[in-house]
CSV table of C-alpha atoms in Angstrom, one decimal:
chain,number,residue,atom,x,y,z
A,726,MET,CA,138.8,88.5,90.8
A,727,GLU,CA,136.8,88.9,93.6
A,728,ALA,CA,135.3,91.3,95.0
A,729,PRO,CA,136.8,93.1,98.1
A,730,PRO,CA,134.0,91.8,101.7
A,731,ALA,CA,133.2,95.0,101.8
A,732,ALA,CA,131.9,96.0,98.5
A,733,ALA,CA,130.3,92.4,98.6
A,734,ASP,CA,128.6,93.2,101.2
A,735,GLU,CA,127.5,96.4,100.3
A,736,ALA,CA,126.4,94.7,96.6
A,737,ALA,CA,124.4,91.6,99.4
A,738,ARG,CA,122.6,94.6,101.5
A,739,ARG,CA,121.2,96.2,98.3
A,740,ARG,CA,119.6,93.8,96.4
A,741,GLY,CA,118.4,93.0,99.5
A,742,VAL,CA,117.3,96.3,100.2
A,743,VAL,CA,115.8,96.6,95.9
A,744,ALA,CA,113.7,92.7,96.7
A,745,ALA,CA,112.1,94.0,99.9
A,746,VAL,CA,110.7,97.0,97.9
A,747,ILE,CA,109.8,95.5,94.8
A,748,GLY,CA,107.8,92.6,96.9
A,749,ASN,CA,106.1,96.1,98.6
A,750,THR,CA,105.4,97.3,96.2
A,751,LEU,CA,104.4,93.6,94.3
A,752,GLU,CA,102.4,93.6,97.4
A,753,PHE,CA,100.4,97.0,98.2
A,754,TYR,CA,99.9,96.4,94.2
A,755,ASP,CA,97.4,94.5,93.5
A,756,PHE,CA,95.2,95.5,97.2
A,757,THR,CA,95.1,98.9,95.8
A,758,THR,CA,94.5,98.2,91.9
A,759,TYR,CA,90.9,96.4,94.3
A,760,ALA,CA,90.0,100.3,95.0
A,761,PHE,CA,90.8,101.3,91.1
A,762,PHE,CA,87.8,98.7,90.3
A,763,ALA,CA,85.6,99.1,92.9
A,764,VAL,CA,83.0,99.9,91.2
A,765,THR,CA,83.0,97.4,88.3
A,766,ILE,CA,84.1,94.6,91.0
A,767,GLY,CA,80.6,95.9,92.7
A,768,GLN,CA,78.4,95.4,89.5
A,769,THR,CA,79.8,91.8,89.0
A,770,PHE,CA,80.3,91.0,92.3
A,771,PHE,CA,77.4,93.1,94.4
A,772,PRO,CA,74.7,93.6,91.9
A,773,ALA,CA,71.9,95.7,93.0
A,774,GLY,CA,68.6,97.6,92.5
A,775,ASP,CA,71.1,101.0,93.1
A,776,ALA,CA,74.8,101.8,92.0
A,777,TRP,CA,75.4,103.1,95.4
A,778,VAL,CA,74.6,100.1,97.6
A,779,SER,CA,76.6,98.0,94.8
A,780,LEU,CA,78.7,100.5,95.8
A,781,LEU,CA,79.1,100.6,99.0
A,782,ALA,CA,79.3,96.6,99.6
A,783,SER,CA,82.2,96.3,97.1
A,784,VAL,CA,84.4,99.4,99.5
A,785,ALA,CA,83.2,97.2,102.2
A,786,THR,CA,84.6,94.2,100.8
A,787,PHE,CA,87.4,96.1,100.0
A,788,GLY,CA,87.6,97.1,103.9
A,789,ILE,CA,87.2,93.4,105.2
A,790,GLY,CA,90.7,93.4,103.5
A,791,PHE,CA,91.4,95.5,106.6
A,792,VAL,CA,89.9,92.8,109.2
A,793,THR,CA,93.1,90.6,109.1
A,794,ARG,CA,95.4,93.1,109.4
A,795,PRO,CA,95.9,93.3,113.3
A,796,ILE,CA,96.2,89.3,112.9
A,797,GLY,CA,99.2,89.1,110.4
A,798,GLY,CA,100.2,92.1,112.1
A,799,VAL,CA,100.9,90.9,115.0
A,800,VAL,CA,101.4,86.4,113.7
A,801,ILE,CA,104.1,87.4,111.5
A,802,GLY,CA,106.0,90.8,113.0
A,803,ALA,CA,106.4,87.8,116.0
A,804,TYR,CA,107.7,85.7,113.4
A,805,ALA,CA,109.8,88.1,112.0
A,806,ASP,CA,111.5,88.5,115.6
A,807,ARG,CA,112.2,85.0,116.0
A,808,ALA,CA,113.0,83.4,112.8
A,809,GLY,CA,114.2,86.6,111.0
A,810,ARG,CA,113.3,89.2,108.8
A,811,LYS,CA,113.5,87.3,104.8
A,812,PRO,CA,111.0,84.5,105.8
A,813,ALA,CA,108.5,86.9,106.6
A,814,MET,CA,108.2,88.6,103.8
A,815,MET,CA,108.7,85.1,102.2
A,816,LEU,CA,105.4,84.3,104.1
A,817,THR,CA,103.7,87.6,102.8
A,818,ILE,CA,104.3,87.0,99.1
A,819,ALA,CA,102.6,83.6,98.7
A,820,LEU,CA,100.1,84.3,101.0
A,821,MET,CA,99.1,87.3,99.2
A,822,ALA,CA,99.9,85.8,95.4
A,823,VAL,CA,96.9,83.7,96.7
A,824,GLY,CA,94.5,85.7,97.8
A,825,MET,CA,95.1,87.6,94.5
A,826,LEU,CA,94.3,84.7,92.8
A,827,MET,CA,91.2,84.5,93.8
A,828,LEU,CA,90.0,87.5,93.1
A,829,ALA,CA,91.8,87.2,89.7
A,830,LEU,CA,89.8,83.7,88.6
A,831,THR,CA,86.3,83.9,90.6
A,832,PRO,CA,83.1,84.0,87.8
A,833,GLY,CA,80.3,87.4,89.0
A,834,TYR,CA,77.7,87.4,90.6
A,835,ALA,CA,75.4,86.1,87.0
A,836,THR,CA,77.6,82.6,86.9
A,837,ILE,CA,77.8,81.0,90.4
A,838,GLY,CA,75.5,83.5,92.7
A,839,MET,CA,76.3,83.9,96.5
A,840,ALA,CA,79.7,82.1,95.9
A,841,ALA,CA,81.4,84.4,93.8
A,842,PRO,CA,81.6,87.4,96.8
A,843,ILE,CA,82.2,84.7,99.3
A,844,LEU,CA,85.5,83.4,96.8
A,845,VAL,CA,86.1,87.5,96.5
A,846,VAL,CA,85.9,88.4,100.9
A,847,ILE,CA,87.6,84.8,100.9
A,848,GLY,CA,91.0,86.2,99.6
A,849,ARG,CA,90.8,89.9,100.6
A,850,LEU,CA,91.3,88.1,104.3
A,851,ILE,CA,94.0,86.5,103.1
A,852,GLN,CA,95.2,89.4,101.2
A,853,GLY,CA,94.4,91.2,104.7
A,854,PHE,CA,96.9,88.8,106.0
A,855,ALA,CA,99.7,88.9,104.8
A,856,LEU,CA,100.0,92.6,104.5
A,857,GLY,CA,99.9,93.5,108.0
A,858,GLY,CA,102.5,90.6,108.0
A,859,GLU,CA,104.6,92.9,105.0
A,860,VAL,CA,104.8,96.0,106.7
A,861,GLY,CA,107.1,95.4,109.6
A,862,PRO,CA,110.0,93.1,108.5
A,863,SER,CA,110.0,95.1,105.4
A,864,THR,CA,110.6,98.6,106.8
A,865,ALA,CA,112.2,97.0,109.4
A,866,TYR,CA,114.5,95.6,107.3
A,867,LEU,CA,114.9,98.4,105.1
A,868,ILE,CA,116.5,101.1,108.1
A,869,GLU,CA,118.8,97.7,109.3
A,870,SER,CA,119.9,97.6,105.9
A,871,ALA,CA,120.9,101.1,105.8
A,872,PRO,CA,124.1,102.9,105.8
A,873,PRO,CA,124.4,105.3,108.3
A,874,GLY,CA,123.2,108.8,107.2
A,875,LYS,CA,120.8,106.8,105.5
A,876,ARG,CA,118.5,105.6,107.0
A,877,GLY,CA,115.9,108.2,106.5
A,878,LEU,CA,116.3,107.3,102.4
A,879,TYR,CA,116.3,104.1,102.7
A,880,ALA,CA,113.4,103.3,105.0
A,881,SER,CA,111.3,105.5,103.1
A,882,TRP,CA,110.7,103.5,100.6
A,883,GLN,CA,108.4,101.8,102.1
A,884,ILE,CA,105.7,104.2,101.1
A,885,ALA,CA,108.2,105.3,97.9
A,886,SER,CA,106.9,101.6,97.2
A,887,GLN,CA,103.4,102.2,97.9
A,888,GLY,CA,103.3,105.0,95.0
A,889,LEU,CA,105.3,103.1,93.0
A,890,ALA,CA,101.9,100.5,92.9
A,891,THR,CA,100.3,102.3,92.6
A,892,LEU,CA,101.6,104.4,90.0
A,893,CYS,CA,102.1,100.9,88.0
A,894,ALA,CA,97.8,100.7,88.6
A,895,GLY,CA,96.9,103.7,87.6
A,896,THR,CA,99.3,103.9,84.9
A,897,ILE,CA,97.8,100.5,83.7
A,898,GLY,CA,93.9,101.3,84.5
A,899,VAL,CA,94.1,103.9,82.8
A,900,VAL,CA,95.4,101.9,78.9
A,901,LEU,CA,92.2,99.3,79.7
A,902,SER,CA,89.9,102.3,79.8
A,903,LEU,CA,91.4,103.6,77.0
A,904,GLY,CA,91.4,100.7,75.2
A,905,LEU,CA,88.4,98.7,76.1
A,906,SER,CA,84.6,99.7,75.6
A,907,PRO,CA,82.9,100.1,79.1
A,908,GLU,CA,81.4,96.5,78.2
A,909,GLN,CA,84.3,95.3,77.9
A,910,MET,CA,85.8,97.0,80.9
A,911,GLN,CA,82.2,95.2,83.2
A,912,ALA,CA,83.4,91.9,81.4
A,913,TRP,CA,86.3,91.0,81.6
A,914,GLY,CA,89.2,94.2,81.2
A,915,TRP,CA,89.0,94.7,85.1
A,916,ARG,CA,90.7,91.6,85.4
A,917,ILE,CA,93.9,91.8,83.8
A,918,PRO,CA,95.3,94.1,86.1
A,919,PHE,CA,95.4,90.8,89.1
A,920,LEU,CA,96.0,88.6,86.5
A,921,LEU,CA,99.7,91.1,85.1
A,922,GLY,CA,100.6,91.0,88.5
A,923,LEU,CA,100.3,86.9,89.7
A,924,LEU,CA,102.9,86.9,86.4
A,925,ILE,CA,105.7,89.4,88.4
A,926,ILE,CA,104.5,86.9,91.6
A,927,PRO,CA,107.0,84.7,90.8
A,928,VAL,CA,109.7,87.2,90.0
A,929,GLY,CA,109.6,88.6,93.5
A,930,ILE,CA,109.4,85.3,95.7
A,931,TYR,CA,112.7,84.3,93.2
A,932,ILE,CA,114.6,87.3,94.4
A,933,ARG,CA,113.3,87.9,97.9
A,934,ARG,CA,114.4,84.2,98.2
A,935,ALA,CA,118.9,85.5,97.7
A,936,MET,CA,118.1,88.4,100.9
A,937,PRO,CA,120.8,87.9,103.9
A,938,GLU,CA,119.1,88.6,106.7
A,939,THR,CA,119.0,91.5,109.3
A,940,ALA,CA,117.4,90.4,112.1
A,941,GLY,CA,120.8,89.5,114.5
A,942,GLU,CA,121.2,86.2,115.8
A,943,SER,CA,118.9,86.8,119.0
A,944,THR,CA,116.1,88.9,118.2
A,945,GLY,CA,113.1,87.3,120.1
A,946,HIS,CA,111.2,86.0,122.8
A,947,ALA,CA,110.6,83.4,124.6
A,948,GLU,CA,106.2,84.1,123.8
A,949,ALA,CA,105.9,84.5,120.1
A,950,THR,CA,102.2,84.5,120.7
A,951,ALA,CA,100.1,87.0,119.9
A,952,GLY,CA,98.4,87.3,123.5
A,953,ALA,CA,102.1,87.5,124.5
A,954,VAL,CA,103.3,90.2,122.4
A,955,LEU,CA,101.0,92.9,122.6
A,956,ALA,CA,101.0,92.5,126.5
A,957,ARG,CA,105.0,92.4,125.2
A,958,LEU,CA,104.4,96.1,124.2
A,959,LEU,CA,101.8,97.2,126.3
A,960,ARG,CA,103.6,97.2,129.5
A,961,GLU,CA,107.5,98.0,128.2
A,962,HIS,CA,106.1,100.6,125.1
A,963,GLY,CA,102.9,101.4,126.0
A,964,ARG,CA,103.4,105.2,125.9
A,965,THR,CA,105.6,104.9,122.6
A,966,LEU,CA,102.4,102.9,120.5
A,967,ALA,CA,100.0,106.1,122.4
A,968,LEU,CA,102.0,108.4,120.2
A,969,VAL,CA,102.5,106.1,117.3
A,970,VAL,CA,98.4,105.4,116.9
A,971,PRO,CA,97.3,108.8,116.5
A,972,ILE,CA,100.7,109.0,113.7
A,973,LEU,CA,100.0,106.5,111.8
A,974,LEU,CA,96.3,107.6,112.0
A,975,CYS,CA,96.2,110.6,109.7
A,976,GLY,CA,98.4,109.0,107.4
A,977,THR,CA,96.5,106.8,106.8
A,978,VAL,CA,94.1,108.5,106.2
A,979,SER,CA,95.3,110.7,103.7
A,980,THR,CA,96.5,107.7,101.4
A,981,TYR,CA,93.2,106.0,101.9
A,982,VAL,CA,91.1,109.2,100.4
A,983,GLY,CA,94.6,109.7,97.8
A,984,ASN,CA,93.3,106.0,96.3
A,985,TYR,CA,89.7,106.6,96.8
A,986,MET,CA,90.9,109.4,93.7
A,987,THR,CA,88.8,107.3,91.5
A,988,THR,CA,85.7,106.5,93.1
A,989,TYR,CA,85.1,109.9,94.1
A,990,ALA,CA,86.5,111.5,90.6
A,991,ILE,CA,83.4,108.9,88.5
A,992,THR,CA,80.6,108.8,90.8
A,993,THR,CA,80.9,112.9,92.2
A,994,LEU,CA,82.5,114.3,90.4
A,995,LYS,CA,80.8,112.4,87.2
A,996,LEU,CA,84.4,112.9,84.4
A,997,PRO,CA,85.3,109.8,82.5
A,998,ALA,CA,86.8,106.6,83.5
A,999,SER,CA,90.2,107.2,81.9
A,1000,LEU,CA,90.4,111.1,84.1
A,1001,SER,CA,89.6,109.5,87.3
A,1002,ILE,CA,92.1,106.9,87.1
A,1003,ALA,CA,94.7,109.2,85.9
A,1004,ALA,CA,94.0,110.3,88.7
A,1005,THR,CA,95.2,108.3,91.8
A,1006,ALA,CA,98.3,107.5,89.1
A,1007,VAL,CA,99.6,110.8,89.0
A,1008,VAL,CA,98.5,110.0,93.5
A,1009,GLY,CA,101.3,107.2,93.0
A,1010,ALA,CA,103.9,109.6,91.5
A,1011,CYS,CA,103.9,111.8,93.9
A,1012,VAL,CA,104.3,109.6,97.0
A,1013,LEU,CA,107.2,107.9,95.0
A,1014,VAL,CA,108.9,110.9,94.5
A,1015,PHE,CA,107.8,112.9,97.3
A,1016,SER,CA,108.9,110.0,99.6
A,1017,VAL,CA,112.2,109.2,98.7
A,1018,LEU,CA,112.6,113.4,99.2
A,1019,ALA,CA,111.8,113.4,102.3
A,1020,GLY,CA,113.3,110.8,103.7
A,1021,ARG,CA,116.9,112.8,102.4
A,1022,LEU,CA,115.6,115.4,104.2
A,1023,ALA,CA,115.2,113.4,107.2
A,1024,ASP,CA,118.5,112.7,107.5
A,1025,ALA,CA,119.5,116.4,106.9
A,1026,TYR,CA,116.2,117.7,109.3
A,1027,GLY,CA,115.8,115.3,111.7
A,1028,ARG,CA,112.7,113.5,110.9
A,1029,ARG,CA,110.2,115.5,113.3
A,1030,ARG,CA,110.4,118.4,111.9
A,1031,VAL,CA,109.4,116.2,108.2
A,1032,MET,CA,106.3,114.4,110.2
A,1033,ILE,CA,105.5,118.3,111.0
A,1034,VAL,CA,105.6,120.8,108.2
A,1035,PRO,CA,104.1,118.6,105.8
A,1036,ARG,CA,101.6,117.5,107.8
A,1037,ILE,CA,99.9,120.9,109.0
A,1038,LEU,CA,100.9,122.2,105.9
A,1039,LEU,CA,97.7,119.1,104.6
A,1040,LEU,CA,95.5,120.5,107.1
A,1041,LEU,CA,96.3,124.7,105.1
A,1042,VAL,CA,94.6,123.0,102.4
A,1043,ALA,CA,93.0,120.4,101.9
A,1044,TYR,CA,89.8,121.9,102.3
A,1045,PRO,CA,90.3,124.4,98.8
A,1046,ALA,CA,91.5,121.8,97.8
A,1047,PHE,CA,87.8,120.2,97.4
A,1048,LEU,CA,86.6,122.7,96.9
A,1049,LEU,CA,88.4,123.7,93.8
A,1050,MET,CA,87.4,120.2,92.2
A,1051,THR,CA,83.7,120.0,93.4
A,1052,ARG,CA,83.6,123.4,92.1
A,1053,ASP,CA,85.5,123.3,88.5
A,1054,PRO,CA,85.7,119.6,88.3
A,1055,GLY,CA,88.3,118.9,84.9
A,1056,PRO,CA,91.2,117.4,84.0
A,1057,ALA,CA,93.1,120.6,85.6
A,1058,THR,CA,92.0,120.5,89.3
A,1059,LEU,CA,91.4,117.1,89.3
A,1060,LEU,CA,94.8,116.1,89.0
A,1061,SER,CA,97.2,119.2,90.1
A,1062,MET,CA,95.5,118.9,93.4
A,1063,SER,CA,95.4,115.4,94.2
A,1064,ALA,CA,98.8,115.2,93.3
A,1065,LEU,CA,99.2,118.3,95.6
A,1066,ILE,CA,97.9,116.8,98.7
A,1067,ALA,CA,99.3,112.8,97.7
A,1068,ALA,CA,102.9,115.5,98.3
A,1069,LEU,CA,102.2,116.2,101.3
A,1070,GLY,CA,101.2,113.3,102.8
A,1071,ALA,CA,103.9,111.0,101.9
A,1072,MET,CA,106.2,113.6,103.2
A,1073,SER,CA,105.0,113.7,105.9
A,1074,GLY,CA,104.4,109.4,105.8
A,1075,ALA,CA,107.7,109.0,105.0
A,1076,ALA,CA,109.5,110.3,108.2
A,1077,SER,CA,107.1,108.8,110.0
A,1078,LEU,CA,108.1,105.6,108.8
A,1079,VAL,CA,112.0,105.7,110.0
A,1080,ALA,CA,110.8,108.2,113.1
A,1081,ILE,CA,108.1,104.7,114.5
A,1082,PRO,CA,110.8,102.2,114.6
A,1083,GLU,CA,114.0,104.4,115.8
A,1084,LEU,CA,111.3,103.9,118.8
A,1085,LEU,CA,111.6,100.2,119.7
A,1086,PRO,CA,114.2,98.4,120.2
A,1087,ARG,CA,115.2,95.9,117.6
A,1088,SER,CA,113.6,92.6,120.1
A,1089,VAL,CA,109.9,94.0,119.6
A,1090,ARG,CA,110.6,96.3,116.3
A,1091,SER,CA,108.8,94.3,113.6
A,1092,ALA,CA,106.4,92.9,115.8
A,1093,GLY,CA,106.0,97.1,117.7
A,1094,LEU,CA,105.3,98.4,113.7
A,1095,SER,CA,103.3,95.3,113.0
A,1096,VAL,CA,100.9,95.5,115.1
A,1097,ALA,CA,100.2,99.9,115.1
A,1098,TYR,CA,99.9,99.7,111.6
A,1099,ALA,CA,97.5,97.1,111.4
A,1100,PHE,CA,95.8,97.9,114.1
A,1101,VAL,CA,94.9,101.3,112.8
A,1102,VAL,CA,94.7,100.5,108.9
A,1103,THR,CA,92.3,98.1,109.5
A,1104,VAL,CA,90.1,100.8,112.2
A,1105,PHE,CA,90.6,103.7,109.7
A,1106,GLY,CA,92.5,103.0,106.7
A,1107,GLY,CA,89.7,99.6,106.2
A,1108,THR,CA,86.3,102.5,106.8
A,1109,THR,CA,88.2,105.3,104.7
A,1110,GLN,CA,85.7,104.4,101.9
A,1111,LEU,CA,82.9,103.6,103.1
A,1112,VAL,CA,82.3,106.2,104.9
A,1113,VAL,CA,83.1,109.3,102.9
A,1114,THR,CA,81.0,107.5,100.2
A,1115,TRP,CA,78.5,106.5,103.1
A,1116,LEU,CA,79.0,110.9,103.8
A,1117,ILE,CA,78.6,111.5,100.6
A,1118,GLY,CA,75.4,109.9,99.7
A,1119,VAL,CA,73.5,110.5,103.6
A,1120,THR,CA,74.2,114.6,104.0
A,1121,GLY,CA,75.4,115.6,99.6
A,1122,ASP,CA,78.6,117.1,101.2
A,1123,PRO,CA,80.7,116.3,97.8
A,1124,LEU,CA,83.2,118.2,100.7
A,1125,ALA,CA,83.4,114.5,103.4
A,1126,PRO,CA,86.2,113.5,102.1
A,1127,ALA,CA,88.5,116.8,102.9
A,1128,TRP,CA,86.6,117.5,107.0
A,1129,TYR,CA,88.0,113.8,107.6
A,1130,VAL,CA,91.8,114.9,106.1
A,1131,ILE,CA,91.4,117.9,109.0
A,1132,ALA,CA,90.0,115.8,111.5
A,1133,THR,CA,92.9,113.1,112.0
A,1134,SER,CA,95.2,115.1,110.2
A,1135,LEU,CA,94.6,117.9,113.5
A,1136,LEU,CA,95.6,114.0,115.9
A,1137,GLY,CA,98.5,113.5,113.8
A,1138,ALA,CA,100.0,116.2,114.5
A,1139,ALA,CA,99.7,117.3,118.4
A,1140,ALA,CA,101.3,113.5,118.5
A,1141,MET,CA,104.1,114.0,116.6
A,1142,LEU,CA,104.4,117.6,118.4
A,1143,ALA,CA,104.8,115.5,121.6
A,1144,THR,CA,107.8,112.7,119.3
A,1145,PRO,CA,111.4,112.8,120.6
A,1146,GLU,CA,113.7,113.6,117.7
A,1147,THR,CA,115.1,109.7,117.1
A,1148,LYS,CA,118.6,109.4,117.5
A,1149,GLU,CA,120.0,106.5,114.4
A,1150,ALA,CA,122.1,104.5,117.2
A,1151,ALA,CA,118.1,103.5,118.7
A,1152,LEU,CA,118.1,101.5,115.5
A,1153,ALA,CA,121.3,98.8,117.4
A,1154,ALA,CA,119.5,98.5,120.5
């Protein structure tokens, strides 16, 4: 007996949401795995007499992956508004697979010399282009798939999938650090998480092929070039973008400070690698849980309240949290404070990614979010680890990450207060 049309539509919608979340998780898994193994990757591809210089080169290469994000945001975001969300997301996951393959299989500097860091940089540029174009289409897809009254919950899976990616990468990292010697980890162990991601990529592509489209019959405009998209966004939605940028900025810095905790724990707190990677796994688990909670709360109490309250709380706890970690470094303080920072940042960030698409009409929703997100993540996400590493090195102040979070959260909270409460009806426009 065939399922009723309504039930069939609901089942197709759920499969599409699962496909979007799985694909997003895979793409962020690879991008964040690099951050966990920044120290080891620096020694493999960027050997130097000074360990700090080697680490700086590694986190700078992590930042290079953000350079192409705005380009991917404009090009793929506009493509998603013109051709549909599904083909755009198929493209991003395929490109991410190429970048992952290059990073996983490139021999070290000792084997092929300067070709090694060059290939790694190219791979990171491809990944950045793909991820820059992923967030807009996938977020638009999630909110357009949601039934009435659940758009917050559905959209929250954009942030939750990033947390799931961090949790998976961190868990694998902990297992490897406990099961392998430092020499084995340096020689080949760090490549295993990337190879595991490659094995899962075909599954993600297969699932996304069956996604139903949500973009509607006509979403785009004749102007599909990057310049035309940017011009139209600035001309017609400049005020919205002016609010969106600082909101995304504070969330981005919080996220990448959280991803930096493994490196911070190893190089600044001098803690074992297994415990340090466990901190980032805890961050991932908290992002997964609390972003979904924030989505439910945003549906029940509105977007603005759930954006603002956790952000203000993060302002208040950032300094004491890092102070506790530096004065009493150990499992209890590292894991609990990392969890607290991640939970508050995830709640505010998840509510933000519900509100922002609701501020934009369907015709530029994917491109608008992609461009704003990619720009912010490029300028601030791509430099957060580099800036924090540099500040700690030149000032000797281990509390530098706290000050960075506080400064950007102040800016973001001000923008959130100026943002109007959004309505689900806006999504139909």
